[in-house]
């Protein structure tokens, strides 16, 4: 195999979107450590260091063997001195001193806790940390004026940080189907995100909804949300269609900006979407699993659900973008794409890869 330990780095594709990265991570000890350093860099808004740690981590995830010697990493794309030293320390001592001190630092612990709250990003977390807040209790007792998202994030913190299982995703799918088919019987609902990449759990459930006849899907998100709210109790709905900033993949955005020059407005990054929280009834089949610490009278779990309504003509792009992973989908940096003057219509993900002259990478190989 070209990947045998010590193989030349030439065997490793430079682009993450071309590395077949399954969930079988042979270098978890190393990637967990690098993830901590990447997070910490993010907390210091050091984008360069964040990317450096993330890139090396993503390459390690793609290797079909466990790295045992730092020498075998010579010439790996993007491997700098810092990462090399971290890996070497872990291979030799089992731990890296820098990683240990980061995980023990108050700043890292507090920012990790605060950014785990729905609706809280690094900037906000840092602000609260500087105001001397350290725990969720501190926040709850504070005078902070939370956004609507943050209020919900704090209220359902335990539920929302408990991984969503595939069984739960299936149950939510039924709820979504019922609401969607009511208004648009011919609609097609696709599970995207981590579950499509083969993950057994996720932090949320992502659905793409389309219809074979272009235009039929218009206005669907509002109706679906209203129906679901009346049926299952939707705790929070941010039905900000047309406000999407990150609503679709960078691929789609790159294409959109090209098409924009010719056409009036970009419709690509303006999918109707809703980032929401659904009450999942736990008596309906989740087997009460994970409900142990909840109050006796609470028989439901708050689950994050993302609904994205996509016109069929852009479905392949949206699917690629919403399947992730964040790292795997970095197709956007390809010059081929930016030099396109016209919107390339793709009926399937395979066509997008082919158009970019890339090997097709299946969803379960996109776990970079
Ligand atoms: N995404 C996006 N625009 C958003 C939110 C997410 O394009 N506004 C993309 C992400 O970049 C990712 C995919 O949609 O590629 C799924 O996002 P997310 O649910 O955050 O991550 P998952 O990979 O599904 O991880 P998890 O299983 O933990 O939910
Ligand atoms: Mn293997
Ligand atoms: Mn997801
Ligand atoms: Mn999501």
GROMACS .gro file of C-alpha atoms and ligand atoms in nm:
model
  400
    1UNK     CA    1   0.000   0.000   0.000
    2UNK     CA    2   0.114   0.353  -0.070
    3UNK     CA    3   0.015   0.429   0.284
    4UNK     CA    4   0.248   0.191   0.465
    5UNK     CA    5   0.421   0.364   0.754
    6UNK     CA    6   0.712   0.563   0.629
    7UNK     CA    7   0.567   0.599   0.284
    8UNK     CA    8   0.654   0.916   0.103
    9UNK     CA    9   0.434   1.213   0.176
   10UNK     CA   10   0.366   1.231  -0.196
   11UNK     CA   11   0.104   0.962  -0.136
   12UNK     CA   12  -0.104   1.198   0.077
   13UNK     CA   13  -0.337   1.426  -0.119
   14UNK     CA   14  -0.284   1.789  -0.023
   15UNK     CA   15  -0.654   1.871  -0.028
   16UNK     CA   16  -0.870   1.742   0.254
   17UNK     CA   17  -1.156   1.685   0.011
   18UNK     CA   18  -0.942   1.427  -0.168
   19UNK     CA   19  -0.833   1.230   0.138
   20UNK     CA   20  -1.053   0.932   0.209
   21UNK     CA   21  -1.116   0.981   0.577
   22UNK     CA   22  -1.341   0.726   0.745
   23UNK     CA   23  -1.457   0.726   1.106
   24UNK     CA   24  -1.190   0.468   1.183
   25UNK     CA   25  -0.931   0.706   1.326
   26UNK     CA   26  -0.607   0.520   1.395
   27UNK     CA   27  -0.445   0.825   1.552
   28UNK     CA   28  -0.708   0.941   1.798
   29UNK     CA   29  -0.462   1.008   2.081
   30UNK     CA   30  -0.273   1.248   1.855
   31UNK     CA   31  -0.577   1.411   1.696
   32UNK     CA   32  -0.746   1.463   2.035
   33UNK     CA   33  -0.436   1.648   2.152
   34UNK     CA   34  -0.416   1.860   1.838
   35UNK     CA   35  -0.786   1.937   1.865
   36UNK     CA   36  -0.730   2.085   2.211
   37UNK     CA   37  -0.447   2.303   2.080
   38UNK     CA   38  -0.663   2.407   1.782
   39UNK     CA   39  -0.951   2.502   2.012
   40UNK     CA   40  -0.717   2.696   2.236
   41UNK     CA   41  -0.574   2.881   1.935
   42UNK     CA   42  -0.931   2.964   1.836
   43UNK     CA   43  -0.994   3.101   2.185
   44UNK     CA   44  -0.699   3.336   2.129
   45UNK     CA   45  -0.833   3.419   1.783
   46UNK     CA   46  -0.516   3.288   1.629
   47UNK     CA   47  -0.649   3.171   1.295
   48UNK     CA   48  -0.311   3.066   1.158
   49UNK     CA   49  -0.236   2.834   1.448
   50UNK     CA   50  -0.592   2.704   1.450
   51UNK     CA   51  -0.559   2.603   1.084
   52UNK     CA   52  -0.214   2.455   1.133
   53UNK     CA   53  -0.332   2.222   1.413
   54UNK     CA   54  -0.657   2.139   1.232
   55UNK     CA   55  -0.483   2.053   0.905
   56UNK     CA   56  -0.232   1.817   1.062
   57UNK     CA   57  -0.508   1.657   1.269
   58UNK     CA   58  -0.715   1.601   0.957
   59UNK     CA   59  -0.424   1.434   0.777
   60UNK     CA   60  -0.363   1.205   1.074
   61UNK     CA   61  -0.731   1.104   1.067
   62UNK     CA   62  -0.696   0.994   0.705
   63UNK     CA   63  -0.403   0.759   0.765
   64UNK     CA   64  -0.496   0.389   0.759
   65UNK     CA   65  -0.236   0.312   1.026
   66UNK     CA   66  -0.125   0.441   1.365
   67UNK     CA   67   0.176   0.669   1.351
   68UNK     CA   68   0.448   0.529   1.575
   69UNK     CA   69   0.747   0.741   1.488
   70UNK     CA   70   0.776   1.109   1.414
   71UNK     CA   71   1.038   1.035   1.149
   72UNK     CA   72   0.774   0.869   0.933
   73UNK     CA   73   0.598   1.207   0.919
   74UNK     CA   74   0.884   1.385   0.747
   75UNK     CA   75   0.752   1.588   0.455
   76UNK     CA   76   0.383   1.559   0.552
   77UNK     CA   77   0.192   1.847   0.392
   78UNK     CA   78   0.168   2.136   0.635
   79UNK     CA   79   0.352   1.970   0.923
   80UNK     CA   80   0.531   2.248   1.109
   81UNK     CA   81   0.781   2.232   1.391
   82UNK     CA   82   0.518   2.290   1.660
   83UNK     CA   83   0.292   2.001   1.555
   84UNK     CA   84   0.592   1.777   1.505
   85UNK     CA   85   0.708   1.846   1.861
   86UNK     CA   86   0.361   1.777   2.006
   87UNK     CA   87   0.337   1.446   1.820
   88UNK     CA   88   0.689   1.347   1.920
   89UNK     CA   89   0.620   1.416   2.288
   90UNK     CA   90   0.303   1.209   2.284
   91UNK     CA   91   0.467   0.919   2.102
   92UNK     CA   92   0.753   0.922   2.354
   93UNK     CA   93   0.587   1.012   2.684
   94UNK     CA   94   0.218   0.943   2.617
   95UNK     CA   95   0.137   1.306   2.700
   96UNK     CA   96   0.232   1.650   2.577
   97UNK     CA   97   0.311   1.909   2.842
   98UNK     CA   98   0.159   2.195   2.645
   99UNK     CA   99  -0.168   2.007   2.596
  100UNK     CA  100  -0.179   1.922   2.966
  101UNK     CA  101  -0.135   2.282   3.073
  102UNK     CA  102  -0.395   2.403   2.823
  103UNK     CA  103  -0.657   2.157   2.950
  104UNK     CA  104  -0.579   2.261   3.307
  105UNK     CA  105  -0.606   2.631   3.235
  106UNK     CA  106  -0.910   2.816   3.364
  107UNK     CA  107  -0.943   3.007   3.041
  108UNK     CA  108  -0.956   2.695   2.824
  109UNK     CA  109  -1.203   2.521   3.056
  110UNK     CA  110  -1.435   2.820   3.082
  111UNK     CA  111  -1.435   2.904   2.711
  112UNK     CA  112  -1.495   2.538   2.626
  113UNK     CA  113  -1.791   2.532   2.864
  114UNK     CA  114  -1.940   2.859   2.742
  115UNK     CA  115  -1.899   2.784   2.371
  116UNK     CA  116  -2.080   2.454   2.429
  117UNK     CA  117  -2.396   2.656   2.496
  118UNK     CA  118  -2.624   2.689   2.192
  119UNK     CA  119  -2.599   3.046   2.064
  120UNK     CA  120  -2.263   3.126   2.221
  121UNK     CA  121  -1.952   3.182   2.009
  122UNK     CA  122  -1.592   3.248   2.105
  123UNK     CA  123  -1.630   3.628   2.124
  124UNK     CA  124  -1.921   3.609   2.366
  125UNK     CA  125  -1.760   3.334   2.572
  126UNK     CA  126  -1.446   3.540   2.606
  127UNK     CA  127  -1.642   3.847   2.710
  128UNK     CA  128  -1.816   3.654   2.986
  129UNK     CA  129  -1.488   3.497   3.095
  130UNK     CA  130  -1.333   3.842   3.124
  131UNK     CA  131  -1.631   3.948   3.334
  132UNK     CA  132  -1.523   3.676   3.579
  133UNK     CA  133  -1.795   3.424   3.500
  134UNK     CA  134  -1.679   3.063   3.518
  135UNK     CA  135  -1.980   2.832   3.550
  136UNK     CA  136  -2.328   2.796   3.404
  137UNK     CA  137  -2.459   2.887   3.749
  138UNK     CA  138  -2.260   3.212   3.732
  139UNK     CA  139  -2.423   3.294   3.400
  140UNK     CA  140  -2.770   3.204   3.519
  141UNK     CA  141  -2.732   3.425   3.826
  142UNK     CA  142  -2.585   3.713   3.628
  143UNK     CA  143  -2.740   4.028   3.485
  144UNK     CA  144  -2.633   3.930   3.134
  145UNK     CA  145  -2.891   4.004   2.867
  146UNK     CA  146  -2.896   3.678   2.676
  147UNK     CA  147  -3.014   3.641   2.318
  148UNK     CA  148  -3.315   3.421   2.255
  149UNK     CA  149  -3.084   3.141   2.140
  150UNK     CA  150  -2.867   3.168   2.450
  151UNK     CA  151  -3.171   3.158   2.681
  152UNK     CA  152  -3.281   2.836   2.520
  153UNK     CA  153  -2.924   2.705   2.516
  154UNK     CA  154  -2.896   2.754   2.891
  155UNK     CA  155  -3.246   2.627   2.968
  156UNK     CA  156  -3.191   2.299   2.781
  157UNK     CA  157  -2.816   2.277   2.827
  158UNK     CA  158  -2.810   1.917   2.950
  159UNK     CA  159  -3.034   1.786   2.671
  160UNK     CA  160  -2.856   1.981   2.401
  161UNK     CA  161  -2.513   1.856   2.503
  162UNK     CA  162  -2.628   1.494   2.520
  163UNK     CA  163  -2.546   1.330   2.184
  164UNK     CA  164  -2.840   1.263   1.952
  165UNK     CA  165  -2.861   0.898   1.852
  166UNK     CA  166  -2.951   0.756   1.513
  167UNK     CA  167  -3.274   0.615   1.663
  168UNK     CA  168  -3.365   0.964   1.779
  169UNK     CA  169  -3.280   1.103   1.435
  170UNK     CA  170  -3.516   0.846   1.280
  171UNK     CA  171  -3.795   0.953   1.513
  172UNK     CA  172  -3.743   1.316   1.428
  173UNK     CA  173  -3.743   1.227   1.062
  174UNK     CA  174  -4.097   1.090   1.102
  175UNK     CA  175  -4.211   1.416   1.256
  176UNK     CA  176  -4.050   1.616   0.978
  177UNK     CA  177  -4.197   1.385   0.711
  178UNK     CA  178  -4.544   1.423   0.854
  179UNK     CA  179  -4.522   1.801   0.849
  180UNK     CA  180  -4.357   1.825   0.505
  181UNK     CA  181  -4.583   1.577   0.322
  182UNK     CA  182  -4.888   1.757   0.457
  183UNK     CA  183  -4.798   2.062   0.247
  184UNK     CA  184  -4.587   1.905  -0.026
  185UNK     CA  185  -4.660   1.534  -0.080
  186UNK     CA  186  -4.394   1.485  -0.348
  187UNK     CA  187  -4.113   1.634  -0.141
  188UNK     CA  188  -3.788   1.445  -0.089
  189UNK     CA  189  -3.630   1.453   0.256
  190UNK     CA  190  -3.262   1.365   0.296
  191UNK     CA  191  -3.068   1.315   0.616
  192UNK     CA  192  -2.740   1.505   0.582
  193UNK     CA  193  -2.468   1.609   0.831
  194UNK     CA  194  -2.270   1.365   1.039
  195UNK     CA  195  -2.532   1.090   1.017
  196UNK     CA  196  -2.490   1.080   0.639
  197UNK     CA  197  -2.117   1.036   0.695
  198UNK     CA  198  -2.195   0.729   0.902
  199UNK     CA  199  -2.167   0.873   1.252
  200UNK     CA  200  -2.373   0.693   1.517
  201UNK     CA  201  -2.441   1.013   1.712
  202UNK     CA  202  -2.443   1.383   1.644
  203UNK     CA  203  -2.494   1.718   1.812
  204UNK     CA  204  -2.800   1.774   1.596
  205UNK     CA  205  -2.998   1.631   1.303
  206UNK     CA  206  -2.968   1.791   0.960
  207UNK     CA  207  -3.237   1.750   0.693
  208UNK     CA  208  -3.244   1.876   0.337
  209UNK     CA  209  -3.585   1.906   0.177
  210UNK     CA  210  -3.642   1.942  -0.195
  211UNK     CA  211  -3.905   1.871  -0.462
  212UNK     CA  212  -3.848   1.728  -0.813
  213UNK     CA  213  -4.035   2.022  -0.958
  214UNK     CA  214  -3.836   2.344  -0.916
  215UNK     CA  215  -4.023   2.613  -0.726
  216UNK     CA  216  -4.271   2.383  -0.550
  217UNK     CA  217  -4.055   2.404  -0.237
  218UNK     CA  218  -4.097   2.781  -0.199
  219UNK     CA  219  -4.233   2.894   0.135
  220UNK     CA  220  -4.226   2.545   0.280
  221UNK     CA  221  -4.008   2.614   0.581
  222UNK     CA  222  -4.256   2.849   0.746
  223UNK     CA  223  -4.547   2.608   0.705
  224UNK     CA  224  -4.346   2.311   0.828
  225UNK     CA  225  -4.221   2.499   1.131
  226UNK     CA  226  -4.569   2.618   1.219
  227UNK     CA  227  -4.709   2.269   1.189
  228UNK     CA  228  -4.431   2.111   1.390
  229UNK     CA  229  -4.467   2.377   1.657
  230UNK     CA  230  -4.834   2.291   1.697
  231UNK     CA  231  -4.772   1.916   1.695
  232UNK     CA  232  -4.456   1.848   1.892
  233UNK     CA  233  -4.384   2.175   2.061
  234UNK     CA  234  -4.104   2.353   1.894
  235UNK     CA  235  -3.909   2.530   2.162
  236UNK     CA  236  -3.729   2.774   1.950
  237UNK     CA  237  -3.760   2.871   1.594
  238UNK     CA  238  -3.537   3.108   1.416
  239UNK     CA  239  -3.712   3.102   1.084
  240UNK     CA  240  -3.480   3.351   0.931
  241UNK     CA  241  -3.496   3.241   0.574
  242UNK     CA  242  -3.306   3.473   0.346
  243UNK     CA  243  -3.079   3.575   0.629
  244UNK     CA  244  -2.844   3.289   0.577
  245UNK     CA  245  -2.481   3.371   0.602
  246UNK     CA  246  -2.351   3.021   0.639
  247UNK     CA  247  -2.658   2.847   0.513
  248UNK     CA  248  -2.484   2.648   0.248
  249UNK     CA  249  -2.145   2.521   0.155
  250UNK     CA  250  -1.858   2.736   0.048
  251UNK     CA  251  -1.879   2.550  -0.280
  252UNK     CA  252  -2.220   2.687  -0.341
  253UNK     CA  253  -2.115   3.030  -0.231
  254UNK     CA  254  -1.818   3.028  -0.463
  255UNK     CA  255  -2.040   2.933  -0.751
  256UNK     CA  256  -2.302   3.184  -0.652
  257UNK     CA  257  -2.061   3.472  -0.652
  258UNK     CA  258  -1.968   3.378  -1.005
  259UNK     CA  259  -2.323   3.359  -1.121
  260UNK     CA  260  -2.409   3.678  -0.940
  261UNK     CA  261  -2.215   3.881  -1.190
  262UNK     CA  262  -2.455   3.768  -1.454
  263UNK     CA  263  -2.778   3.745  -1.263
  264UNK     CA  264  -2.967   3.968  -1.026
  265UNK     CA  265  -2.933   3.803  -0.691
  266UNK     CA  266  -2.769   3.497  -0.553
  267UNK     CA  267  -3.021   3.236  -0.467
  268UNK     CA  268  -2.760   2.980  -0.374
  269UNK     CA  269  -2.672   3.096  -0.027
  270UNK     CA  270  -3.025   3.197   0.052
  271UNK     CA  271  -3.189   2.866   0.106
  272UNK     CA  272  -3.491   2.875   0.332
  273UNK     CA  273  -3.371   2.720   0.651
  274UNK     CA  274  -3.443   2.690   1.016
  275UNK     CA  275  -3.209   2.605   1.301
  276UNK     CA  276  -3.449   2.482   1.558
  277UNK     CA  277  -3.505   2.281   1.873
  278UNK     CA  278  -3.765   2.006   1.880
  279UNK     CA  279  -3.923   1.831   2.175
  280UNK     CA  280  -3.858   1.462   2.122
  281UNK     CA  281  -4.101   1.246   2.313
  282UNK     CA  282  -3.893   0.981   2.488
  283UNK     CA  283  -4.179   0.744   2.561
  284UNK     CA  284  -4.222   0.685   2.191
  285UNK     CA  285  -3.928   0.453   2.153
  286UNK     CA  286  -3.602   0.598   2.271
  287UNK     CA  287  -3.632   0.341   2.550
  288UNK     CA  288  -3.596   0.607   2.814
  289UNK     CA  289  -3.225   0.591   2.756
  290UNK     CA  290  -3.042   0.889   2.896
  291UNK     CA  291  -3.351   1.013   3.071
  292UNK     CA  292  -3.228   0.901   3.412
  293UNK     CA  293  -3.117   1.238   3.541
  294UNK     CA  294  -3.421   1.427   3.419
  295UNK     CA  295  -3.714   1.532   3.633
  296UNK     CA  296  -3.984   1.265   3.670
  297UNK     CA  297  -4.238   1.466   3.475
  298UNK     CA  298  -4.013   1.550   3.184
  299UNK     CA  299  -4.064   1.279   2.924
  300UNK     CA  300  -3.902   1.453   2.637
  301UNK     CA  301  -3.563   1.562   2.521
  302UNK     CA  302  -3.475   1.889   2.349
  303UNK     CA  303  -3.296   1.812   2.022
  304UNK     CA  304  -3.137   2.051   1.774
  305UNK     CA  305  -3.273   2.006   1.423
  306UNK     CA  306  -3.162   2.192   1.110
  307UNK     CA  307  -3.409   2.208   0.821
  308UNK     CA  308  -3.290   2.338   0.486
  309UNK     CA  309  -3.526   2.381   0.192
  310UNK     CA  310  -3.341   2.353  -0.139
  311UNK     CA  311  -3.454   2.402  -0.500
  312UNK     CA  312  -3.381   2.082  -0.696
  313UNK     CA  313  -3.138   2.260  -0.930
  314UNK     CA  314  -2.904   2.331  -0.638
  315UNK     CA  315  -2.966   2.016  -0.442
  316UNK     CA  316  -2.634   1.845  -0.523
  317UNK     CA  317  -2.437   2.147  -0.400
  318UNK     CA  318  -2.646   2.181  -0.088
  319UNK     CA  319  -2.607   1.810  -0.015
  320UNK     CA  320  -2.230   1.830  -0.052
  321UNK     CA  321  -2.217   2.133   0.173
  322UNK     CA  322  -2.452   2.005   0.440
  323UNK     CA  323  -2.299   1.661   0.457
  324UNK     CA  324  -1.971   1.806   0.579
  325UNK     CA  325  -1.744   1.760   0.744
  326UNK     CA  326  -1.638   2.118   0.778
  327UNK     CA  327  -1.285   2.016   0.679
  328UNK     CA  328  -1.381   1.761   0.411
  329UNK     CA  329  -1.596   2.000   0.217
  330UNK     CA  330  -1.317   2.246   0.154
  331UNK     CA  331  -1.357   2.212  -0.220
  332UNK     CA  332  -1.395   2.584  -0.250
  333UNK     CA  333  -1.028   2.660  -0.276
  334UNK     CA  334  -1.002   2.503  -0.614
  335UNK     CA  335  -0.906   2.745  -0.888
  336UNK     CA  336  -1.119   2.544  -1.132
  337UNK     CA  337  -1.425   2.657  -0.947
  338UNK     CA  338  -1.341   3.022  -0.922
  339UNK     CA  339  -1.251   3.048  -1.286
  340UNK     CA  340  -1.590   2.918  -1.391
  341UNK     CA  341  -1.791   3.189  -1.551
  342UNK     CA  342  -2.109   3.000  -1.557
  343UNK     CA  343  -2.309   2.810  -1.305
  344UNK     CA  344  -2.242   2.444  -1.359
  345UNK     CA  345  -2.554   2.242  -1.307
  346UNK     CA  346  -2.499   1.919  -1.121
  347UNK     CA  347  -2.761   1.654  -1.071
  348UNK     CA  348  -2.551   1.464  -0.818
  349UNK     CA  349  -2.245   1.509  -0.595
  350UNK     CA  350  -2.044   1.288  -0.832
  351UNK     CA  351  -2.084   1.550  -1.106
  352UNK     CA  352  -1.943   1.823  -0.884
  353UNK     CA  353  -1.632   1.620  -0.810
  354UNK     CA  354  -1.598   1.531  -1.179
  355UNK     CA  355  -1.638   1.892  -1.282
  356UNK     CA  356  -1.355   1.985  -1.048
  357UNK     CA  357  -1.147   1.698  -1.188
  358UNK     CA  358  -1.140   1.538  -0.845
  359UNK     CA  359  -1.182   1.176  -0.750
  360UNK     CA  360  -1.523   1.109  -0.603
  361UNK     CA  361  -1.513   1.073  -0.226
  362UNK     CA  362  -1.812   0.898  -0.069
  363UNK     CA  363  -1.991   1.057   0.229
  364UNK     CA  364  -1.849   0.805   0.480
  365UNK     CA  365  -1.498   0.899   0.359
  366UNK     CA  366  -1.556   1.267   0.436
  367UNK     CA  367  -1.483   1.256   0.806
  368UNK     CA  368  -1.174   1.476   0.791
  369LIG     N1  369  -2.328   2.399   0.762
  369LIG     C1  370  -2.344   2.501   0.672
  369LIG     N2  371  -2.407   2.616   0.710
  369LIG     C2  372  -2.453   2.629   0.837
  369LIG     C3  373  -2.437   2.526   0.930
  369LIG     C4  374  -2.373   2.410   0.888
  369LIG     O1  375  -2.303   2.488   0.558
  369LIG     N3  376  -2.512   2.742   0.873
  369LIG     C5  377  -2.259   2.277   0.721
  369LIG     C6  378  -2.138   2.250   0.807
  369LIG     O2  379  -2.027   2.317   0.757
  369LIG     C7  380  -2.125   2.103   0.798
  369LIG     C8  381  -2.269   2.054   0.777
  369LIG     O3  382  -2.344   2.167   0.737
  369LIG     O4  383  -2.044   2.069   0.690
  369LIG     C9  384  -2.325   1.993   0.901
  369LIG     O5  385  -2.307   2.083   1.008
  369LIG     P1  386  -2.320   2.043   1.160
  369LIG     O6  387  -2.454   1.990   1.190
  369LIG     O7  388  -2.276   2.160   1.239
  369LIG     O8  389  -2.206   1.933   1.180
  369LIG     P2  390  -2.207   1.776   1.162
  369LIG     O9  391  -2.093   1.744   1.074
  369LIG    O10  392  -2.342   1.728   1.120
  369LIG    O11  393  -2.172   1.725   1.307
  369LIG     P3  394  -2.275   1.669   1.417
  369LIG    O12  395  -2.293   1.524   1.383
  369LIG    O13  396  -2.210   1.688   1.548
  369LIG    O14  397  -2.402   1.748   1.405
  370LIG    MN1  398  -0.800   0.084   0.886
  371LIG    MN1  399  -2.516   1.786   1.226
  372LIG    MN1  400  -2.637   2.117   1.182
   0.00000   0.00000   0.00000
